[in-house]
Amino acid sequence: MKKMKFGTLCVHAGERPDPSSGAHTTPIYQTSTFVFDSAEQGAARFAGEEDGYIYARLIPNTPTHAVLVEKMAALEGGETGQSFSSGMAAITGVALSLLNKGDHLLSTDVVYGGTYELFASVLTRLGIEVSFVDTTDLEKVQRNLKKNTRMVFLETPANPTMKVCDIAAICAMAGQGDAVAIVDNTFATPMFQKPLQLGADAVLHSCTKYIGGHADLLGGVVVGSREFIKNLMPVVNTTGLTMAPHEAWLCIRGLKTLHLRMERHANNALEVARFLEAHRKIAWVRYPGLPSHPQYEIVRKQMTGFGGMLSFGIAGGIEAGRKLMNSLELCSLAVSLGAVDTLISHPASMTHAGVPKEVRIKASITDDLVRLSVGIEESEDIIADLDQALDRL
Ligand code: LCS
């Protein structure tokens, strides 16, 4: 059969009737351990001489996890993957697998606040050198790549400024040295951006967001070559960063509609972005689908759609922003993103509150920035809610 298109892969990739029962839908293998046929088989599995399940913390976890990573690998165009208990667990698993004391990590300066804190506080405490670099400036990236740079971490579009960097150019630079390039593709999803095709060594997601899609789970996933994923094994197997079987099942279920949801998220977000950009009380809007986006050319080059996330500032700054957020009736005032419902939040005092103010300001995470995760409701209703809240300012 010819290579299936993205939407068909969302529905079918990794899926097979359950071998033990013929169940059409992948069952939740809610088990911590697996029975061996013999003591010899148990020994062979532990020795890595025979494939098969052992214990749910150990790769390949359970058959439910296996379907999820196969589906994600198909969607990202990678060989295989590994699931984690959260997006942060995925980033931790990759970082601890790649980096040793004395190594250098180059990261995008604008990243999710938790990622910033992991890199700036935890990894540096372990003796890993970290540079946060404006990755929209390729010269700066080149200048900050060092002999000991082992990992380049890109988040694009970045949380929450929506800054976009040139994945192909930076991966090529990383490849000239000894560095492995990792892309956090949480905002774009594989529907709109395929970092592995652009030269990344691995791509990761917070599944908590669009992969699950319904704001009802925590999860993470990494996709890459078989060798890359195999190298995660010592850390994954010993740290217990593992996803739970029920969460893996929810991710599989979520992924079956990823293509439909993302299309609606993106259409709605473009309409909301245009509405906000034209509104006299709005000072600025950042959405990759607007020609006013500072990296619009790179967006057009490396993304096939613009996603559901945007940020904006209100004339009147944070006070007006708070009033707006408190006046909304349909949109939920909550962190996280990528849910079917529209979520609004204030990064400087919420998701990025742990980033020191001077670092935040340098990275354009200004106090007036309001972040909107546009849901899949009817766009008129989202716009009407924003409109009535803006009227109250
Ligand atoms: N990467 C990105 C781009 C994220 O936005 C987040 C979480 C993570 C990784 C971590 O994933 P988690 O461990 O939460 O599954 N972003 C959040 C946010 O903006 N609000 O709440 C969480």
XYZ file of C-alpha atoms and ligand atoms in Angstrom:
415
model
C 0.000 0.000 0.000
C 1.281 3.464 -0.814
C 2.460 5.644 2.042
C -0.566 6.812 4.002
C -1.351 10.475 4.515
C -1.119 12.195 7.891
C -4.801 11.939 8.884
C -4.907 8.241 8.013
C -1.759 7.688 10.080
C -3.402 9.457 13.038
C -6.217 6.920 12.922
C -4.347 3.764 11.907
C -0.602 3.917 12.620
C 0.497 1.465 15.298
C -2.995 0.002 15.611
C -3.584 -3.715 15.248
C -6.214 -6.087 16.649
C -5.047 -7.155 20.090
C -3.150 -10.430 19.535
C -4.552 -12.139 22.622
C -8.255 -11.331 22.121
C -8.757 -9.719 18.715
C -10.008 -6.541 20.435
C -10.275 -3.861 17.753
C -9.319 -0.988 20.049
C -5.972 -1.208 21.816
C -6.645 -2.385 25.393
C -5.201 -0.675 28.445
C -2.644 -3.153 29.738
C -3.121 -2.151 33.354
C -0.403 -4.426 34.661
C 2.889 -3.786 36.391
C 4.510 -7.085 35.429
C 4.485 -9.801 32.734
C 4.668 -13.584 33.141
C 7.582 -15.366 31.475
C 7.114 -18.748 29.779
C 10.227 -20.000 31.552
C 13.091 -18.887 33.764
C 15.283 -19.012 30.644
C 12.966 -16.598 28.829
C 13.037 -14.202 31.800
C 16.817 -14.291 31.791
C 16.943 -13.742 28.009
C 14.653 -10.705 28.237
C 16.703 -9.140 31.011
C 19.860 -9.824 29.019
C 18.346 -8.090 25.974
C 18.684 -11.312 23.969
C 14.951 -11.596 23.414
C 12.400 -8.845 22.768
C 9.332 -8.752 24.972
C 7.717 -7.238 28.001
C 9.194 -7.570 31.481
C 7.920 -4.941 33.899
C 5.985 -1.751 33.119
C 8.834 0.584 34.175
C 11.246 -1.109 31.753
C 11.273 -0.392 28.001
C 9.099 -1.368 26.073
C 6.765 -0.849 29.067
C 3.452 -2.430 27.963
C 1.697 -3.198 24.629
C -0.397 -0.025 25.133
C 2.786 2.071 25.295
C 4.124 0.260 22.224
C 1.129 1.302 20.109
C 1.482 4.918 21.239
C 5.166 5.195 20.351
C 4.617 3.473 17.015
C 1.855 5.944 16.160
C 3.964 8.927 17.255
C 6.975 7.636 15.291
C 4.807 7.339 12.182
C 3.460 10.875 12.627
C 6.886 12.441 13.209
C 8.626 10.307 10.560
C 11.016 8.684 13.057
C 11.987 5.064 13.592
C 10.661 4.657 17.098
C 9.946 6.494 20.331
C 9.648 6.426 24.085
C 6.817 7.686 26.254
C 7.243 9.496 29.584
C 5.091 10.534 32.516
C 5.125 14.198 31.428
C 6.765 16.551 28.962
C 9.246 17.530 31.673
C 10.024 13.841 32.253
C 10.766 13.494 28.521
C 13.120 16.501 28.570
C 14.775 15.234 31.764
C 15.205 11.759 30.278
C 16.849 13.118 27.139
C 19.082 15.587 29.010
C 20.276 13.032 31.563
C 20.966 10.545 28.774
C 22.999 12.940 26.643
C 24.809 15.180 29.089
C 27.659 14.569 31.501
C 29.417 16.860 33.942
C 31.469 19.400 31.965
C 29.273 19.178 28.857
C 27.579 22.223 27.415
C 23.899 22.618 26.532
C 22.782 25.367 24.165
C 19.080 26.141 24.548
C 16.628 28.561 22.979
C 16.315 31.509 25.371
C 12.522 31.369 25.287
C 11.331 27.991 26.522
C 8.574 26.738 28.803
C 9.312 27.965 32.366
C 9.757 24.427 33.710
C 12.312 23.670 30.996
C 14.177 26.874 31.848
C 14.302 25.945 35.524
C 15.413 22.370 34.807
C 18.269 23.657 32.643
C 19.210 26.711 34.724
C 18.935 25.177 38.184
C 19.061 21.389 38.107
C 21.458 20.702 35.221
C 23.881 23.440 36.233
C 23.923 21.971 39.761
C 25.111 18.716 38.172
C 28.043 20.545 36.562
C 26.523 20.969 33.111
C 27.178 24.301 31.434
C 24.049 25.934 29.984
C 23.701 28.860 27.559
C 20.334 30.371 26.719
C 20.678 31.868 23.261
C 18.381 33.856 20.992
C 18.110 31.092 18.388
C 16.455 33.433 15.874
C 19.962 34.899 15.446
C 22.033 32.275 13.609
C 25.291 34.130 14.184
C 24.664 34.059 17.927
C 23.976 30.327 17.736
C 27.246 29.751 15.846
C 29.164 31.884 18.335
C 27.750 29.974 21.308
C 28.452 26.486 19.983
C 31.493 25.210 21.830
C 33.789 22.204 21.642
C 31.927 20.667 24.590
C 28.404 21.391 23.270
C 26.654 18.024 23.356
C 23.023 19.088 23.124
C 21.194 21.859 21.292
C 17.638 22.284 22.503
C 15.185 24.227 20.361
C 11.646 25.162 21.264
C 9.835 26.557 18.234
C 7.338 28.179 18.195
C 8.465 29.145 21.666
C 6.340 29.325 24.783
C 5.036 32.010 25.255
C 6.476 34.565 22.802
C 5.800 32.432 19.687
C 9.347 33.141 18.499
C 10.323 30.824 15.628
C 13.845 29.654 14.813
C 15.305 28.022 11.706
C 15.425 24.328 12.623
C 17.294 23.161 9.496
C 20.014 25.825 9.765
C 20.637 25.216 13.474
C 20.597 21.415 13.177
C 23.207 21.705 10.419
C 25.401 23.836 12.719
C 24.969 21.376 15.606
C 25.879 18.507 13.283
C 29.215 20.099 12.388
C 30.321 19.530 15.953
C 29.488 16.846 18.448
C 26.081 18.177 19.433
C 22.771 16.380 19.215
C 19.834 18.582 18.148
C 16.541 18.161 19.993
C 13.345 20.017 19.089
C 10.401 20.521 21.418
C 7.546 20.296 18.905
C 4.743 20.695 21.458
C 3.308 23.914 19.995
C 3.375 22.957 16.296
C 2.632 19.201 16.580
C 3.708 16.845 13.762
C 0.672 18.049 11.813
C 2.388 21.372 11.127
C 6.123 20.786 11.655
C 8.411 17.775 11.181
C 11.742 18.515 12.891
C 13.278 15.130 11.999
C 12.885 15.961 8.305
C 14.627 19.263 9.003
C 17.650 17.526 10.494
C 16.850 17.156 14.202
C 18.183 14.041 15.934
C 15.086 13.728 18.081
C 11.780 15.467 18.590
C 9.799 15.602 21.808
C 6.384 16.627 23.052
C 4.464 17.364 26.135
C 1.589 14.945 25.349
C -0.338 16.856 28.002
C -1.063 19.344 25.242
C -2.237 18.613 21.664
C -1.266 14.923 21.605
C -3.740 14.080 24.383
C -5.753 17.110 23.361
C -8.412 17.110 26.041
C -6.648 18.492 29.154
C -7.152 15.214 30.977
C -3.667 13.683 31.171
C 0.020 14.341 31.765
C 2.475 12.750 29.366
C 5.552 13.135 27.227
C 7.088 11.414 24.230
C 10.404 11.388 22.380
C 10.794 10.192 18.777
C 14.059 9.505 16.952
C 16.218 6.781 15.498
C 16.305 3.304 17.089
C 19.817 4.064 18.285
C 18.817 7.367 19.881
C 15.917 5.759 21.747
C 18.038 2.774 22.788
C 20.487 5.197 24.387
C 17.671 6.528 26.596
C 17.205 3.089 28.102
C 19.566 3.265 31.098
C 17.997 6.520 32.331
C 14.398 5.604 31.488
C 14.610 2.157 33.039
C 16.188 3.327 36.276
C 14.492 6.647 36.969
C 10.855 5.621 36.602
C 9.996 8.536 34.314
C 7.542 6.138 32.679
C 4.066 7.003 31.444
C 1.153 5.098 33.038
C -0.809 2.637 30.833
C -4.080 4.548 31.121
C -2.351 7.751 30.005
C -0.828 5.932 27.036
C -4.301 4.784 26.054
C -5.707 8.319 26.374
C -2.883 9.592 24.127
C -3.670 6.948 21.491
C -7.304 7.958 21.608
C -6.412 11.634 21.396
C -4.082 11.104 18.445
C -6.846 9.548 16.362
C -8.371 13.021 15.991
C -5.165 15.085 16.010
C -5.531 16.078 12.351
C -9.137 17.222 12.802
C -8.463 19.081 16.013
C -5.343 20.825 14.705
C -7.126 22.039 11.592
C -9.840 23.596 13.740
C -7.369 24.959 16.340
C -5.405 26.643 13.552
C -8.425 28.039 11.689
C -9.850 29.426 14.920
C -6.487 30.856 16.035
C -6.019 32.698 12.729
C -9.469 34.256 13.048
C -8.872 35.215 16.677
C -5.413 36.625 15.827
C -6.881 38.761 13.036
C -9.651 39.978 15.333
C -7.174 40.938 18.055
C -4.735 42.580 15.640
C -7.520 44.840 14.357
C -8.787 45.759 17.837
C -7.893 49.263 19.031
C -7.291 48.138 22.626
C -4.710 45.526 21.593
C -1.106 46.747 21.419
C 0.434 43.766 19.600
C -0.280 40.162 18.550
C 2.189 37.321 17.892
C 0.807 34.467 15.802
C 2.890 32.532 13.258
C 0.078 32.844 10.708
C 0.131 36.665 10.677
C 2.472 38.410 8.216
C 3.393 40.689 11.157
C 5.157 37.744 12.867
C 8.884 38.670 13.015
C 9.969 35.286 11.610
C 7.100 34.912 9.144
C 9.491 33.821 6.365
C 10.916 30.979 8.440
C 7.399 30.015 9.472
C 6.441 29.702 5.792
C 9.570 27.696 5.103
C 9.359 25.109 7.867
C 5.731 24.924 9.021
C 2.758 23.645 7.039
C 0.251 25.342 9.350
C 0.312 27.843 12.169
C -1.126 26.054 15.184
C -3.510 27.147 17.906
C -1.291 29.276 20.154
C -0.910 33.035 20.183
C 0.152 35.780 22.518
C -0.803 39.422 22.697
C -0.375 42.591 24.718
C -3.090 45.002 25.705
C -2.797 48.742 25.661
C -2.896 49.383 29.402
C -0.411 46.624 30.195
C -0.749 43.949 32.825
C -3.540 45.657 34.771
C -5.731 45.733 31.668
C -4.629 42.163 30.895
C -5.708 40.951 34.336
C -9.046 42.706 33.945
C -9.523 41.064 30.563
C -8.700 37.591 31.928
C -11.048 38.109 34.882
C -13.869 39.239 32.585
C -13.935 36.224 30.270
C -16.948 33.945 30.464
C -16.241 31.185 27.932
C -12.435 31.027 27.915
C -10.945 29.326 30.988
C -8.322 31.145 33.030
C -5.846 28.279 33.294
C -2.291 27.304 32.400
C -1.493 24.414 30.049
C -2.502 24.518 26.395
C -3.583 22.406 23.457
C -6.947 21.529 24.969
C -10.229 21.406 23.066
C -11.329 24.359 25.198
C -9.827 27.829 24.959
C -7.400 28.598 27.802
C -5.948 31.982 28.705
C -3.039 32.686 31.039
C -0.452 35.244 32.121
C 3.035 33.719 31.678
C 5.031 36.309 33.669
C 3.096 35.530 36.856
C 2.208 31.902 36.090
C 4.077 29.462 33.778
C 7.235 31.592 33.651
C 7.143 33.026 37.180
C 10.237 30.966 38.022
C 12.274 32.690 35.303
C 14.124 35.698 36.813
C 12.538 38.977 35.739
C 15.630 40.303 33.936
C 15.898 37.041 31.961
C 12.195 37.196 31.161
C 12.353 40.764 29.907
C 15.454 40.067 27.793
C 13.570 37.191 26.181
C 10.503 39.435 25.530
C 8.330 37.607 28.077
C 6.977 40.990 29.086
C 4.531 41.644 31.910
C 1.830 42.689 29.445
C 1.997 39.370 27.541
C -1.218 37.352 27.663
C -1.166 33.840 26.199
C -4.133 32.262 24.481
C -4.503 28.586 23.615
C -7.337 28.737 21.111
C -9.697 25.775 21.421
C -11.947 24.039 18.926
C -15.186 25.787 19.879
C -16.942 27.919 17.238
C -14.626 30.848 16.490
C -17.469 33.380 16.691
C -18.093 32.413 20.295
C -14.422 32.737 21.276
C -14.228 36.133 19.560
C -17.499 37.282 21.148
C -16.138 36.394 24.589
C -12.890 38.305 23.986
C -14.895 41.211 22.546
C -17.180 41.544 25.559
C -14.174 41.365 27.926
C -12.303 44.015 25.906
C -15.418 46.217 26.027
C -15.186 46.219 29.808
C -11.681 47.752 29.784
N 7.363 21.805 26.537
C 6.507 22.807 26.309
C 6.636 23.624 25.069
C 5.522 23.089 27.251
O 4.686 24.097 27.009
C 5.442 22.311 28.431
C 4.431 22.575 29.482
C 6.356 21.278 28.614
C 7.301 21.038 27.643
C 6.322 20.396 29.835
O 5.291 19.491 29.706
P 4.513 18.835 30.955
O 5.544 18.294 31.864
O 3.707 19.906 31.593
O 3.703 17.757 30.315
N 3.754 23.803 29.356
C 2.874 24.264 30.187
C 2.311 25.549 30.091
O 2.595 26.388 29.244
N 1.435 25.724 31.049
O 1.385 24.642 31.900
C 2.310 23.643 31.395
